[in-house]
GROMACS .gro file of C-alpha atoms in nm:
model
  100
    1MET     CA    1  16.897  16.414  27.368
    2GLN     CA    2  16.593  16.468  27.147
    3GLY     CA    3  16.590  16.497  26.768
    4PRO     CA    4  16.543  16.829  26.592
    5LYS     CA    5  16.210  16.996  26.655
    6LYS     CA    6  15.990  17.080  26.364
    7ASN     CA    7  15.919  17.446  26.318
    8SER     CA    8  15.545  17.446  26.388
    9ARG     CA    9  15.520  17.792  26.231
   10LEU     CA   10  15.611  17.648  25.890
   11THR     CA   11  15.418  17.319  25.903
   12PRO     CA   12  15.046  17.358  25.832
   13LYS     CA   13  14.859  17.279  26.153
   14ARG     CA   14  14.519  17.209  26.002
   15SER     CA   15  14.406  16.993  25.718
   16GLY     CA   16  14.344  17.209  25.416
   17GLU     CA   17  14.590  17.480  25.518
   18PRO     CA   18  14.834  17.536  25.228
   19TRP     CA   19  15.204  17.458  25.238
   20GLN     CA   20  15.462  17.715  25.135
   21LEU     CA   21  15.692  17.574  24.867
   22GLN     CA   22  16.009  17.591  25.078
   23THR     CA   23  15.831  17.412  25.365
   24ALA     CA   24  15.692  17.147  25.132
   25LYS     CA   25  16.042  17.079  24.997
   26ALA     CA   26  16.200  17.068  25.343
   27GLN     CA   27  15.925  16.846  25.490
   28PHE     CA   28  15.827  16.640  25.188
   29SER     CA   29  15.778  16.323  25.394
   30GLU     CA   30  15.521  16.501  25.612
   31LEU     CA   31  15.351  16.647  25.305
   32PHE     CA   32  15.339  16.298  25.152
   33ARG     CA   33  15.200  16.145  25.474
   34ARG     CA   34  14.927  16.409  25.501
   35ALA     CA   35  14.830  16.369  25.136
   36ARG     CA   36  14.781  15.995  25.200
   37THR     CA   37  14.597  16.032  25.532
   38GLU     CA   38  14.418  16.368  25.513
   39GLY     CA   39  14.368  16.416  25.140
   40PRO     CA   40  14.494  16.669  24.886
   41GLN     CA   41  14.760  16.914  25.002
   42VAL     CA   42  14.793  17.257  24.838
   43VAL     CA   43  15.140  17.403  24.782
   44THR     CA   44  15.179  17.776  24.733
   45ARG     CA   45  15.454  17.982  24.576
   46GLN     CA   46  15.471  18.355  24.637
   47GLY     CA   47  15.134  18.334  24.812
   48LYS     CA   48  14.950  18.179  24.515
   49GLU     CA   49  14.823  17.823  24.494
   50GLN     CA   50  15.041  17.643  24.240
   51VAL     CA   51  15.010  17.265  24.280
   52VAL     CA   52  14.813  17.004  24.469
   53VAL     CA   53  14.964  16.681  24.603
   54LEU     CA   54  14.709  16.401  24.619
   55PRO     CA   55  14.704  16.022  24.649
   56ALA     CA   56  14.753  15.830  24.325
   57GLU     CA   57  14.413  15.662  24.362
   58GLN     CA   58  14.242  15.999  24.375
   59TYR     CA   59  14.435  16.120  24.072
   60ALA     CA   60  14.340  15.807  23.877
   61GLN     CA   61  13.975  15.860  23.967
   62LEU     CA   62  13.986  16.222  23.853
   63THR     CA   63  14.155  16.147  23.522
   64LYS     CA   64  13.958  15.830  23.445
   65ARG     CA   65  13.669  16.024  23.294
   66ASN     CA   66  13.898  16.238  23.081
   67ARG     CA   67  14.051  15.944  22.898
   68GLN     CA   68  13.909  15.873  22.557
   69PRO     CA   69  13.764  15.522  22.522
   70LYS     CA   70  13.911  15.283  22.267
   71SER     CA   71  13.598  15.283  22.057
   72LEU     CA   72  13.256  15.446  22.032
   73VAL     CA   73  13.093  15.110  22.109
   74LYS     CA   74  13.296  15.080  22.430
   75PHE     CA   75  13.208  15.439  22.520
   76PHE     CA   76  12.835  15.368  22.500
   77ALA     CA   77  12.874  15.028  22.670
   78GLU     CA   78  13.050  15.188  22.970
   79SER     CA   79  12.809  15.480  22.993
   80PRO     CA   80  12.631  15.521  23.327
   81LEU     CA   81  12.314  15.576  23.121
   82THR     CA   82  12.307  15.229  22.960
   83HIS     CA   83  12.003  15.124  23.163
   84VAL     CA   84  11.799  15.441  23.098
   85LYS     CA   85  11.489  15.372  22.892
   86LEU     CA   86  11.445  15.620  22.606
   87ASP     CA   87  11.127  15.676  22.410
   88PHE     CA   88  11.213  15.710  22.042
   89SER     CA   89  10.855  15.708  21.916
   90ARG     CA   90  10.730  16.019  21.741
   91ASP     CA   91  10.430  16.145  21.554
   92VAL     CA   92  10.404  16.074  21.185
   93ASP     CA   93  10.507  16.375  20.977
   94TYR     CA   94  10.322  16.406  20.649
   95GLY     CA   95  10.518  16.708  20.541
   96ARG     CA   96  10.371  17.046  20.455
   97GLU     CA   97  10.141  17.156  20.182
   98ILE     CA   98  10.306  17.346  19.902
   99LYS     CA   99  10.120  17.553  19.642
  100LEU     CA  100  10.256  17.501  19.293
   0.00000   0.00000   0.00000
């Protein structure tokens, strides 16, 4: 005797196809597996995209840039632009002539 068959009508067949909330709850292990192997999984409620399930590593990467650094010095030290050469030279400004 075989185990219960999954209702293929409820389980998204393609990567990127959204999950209905009730299906996501009923088949959370499958949702979890697909998030780990195929990437972010969208869950809908009443036909509208509500949440995305994604691997923790991907979440950490997305939120890494949003975190505030501990100090301004650390911020500039970790900048991807640290090796960019900037030209700070400028022409001498003698001011403007003013009639008194």
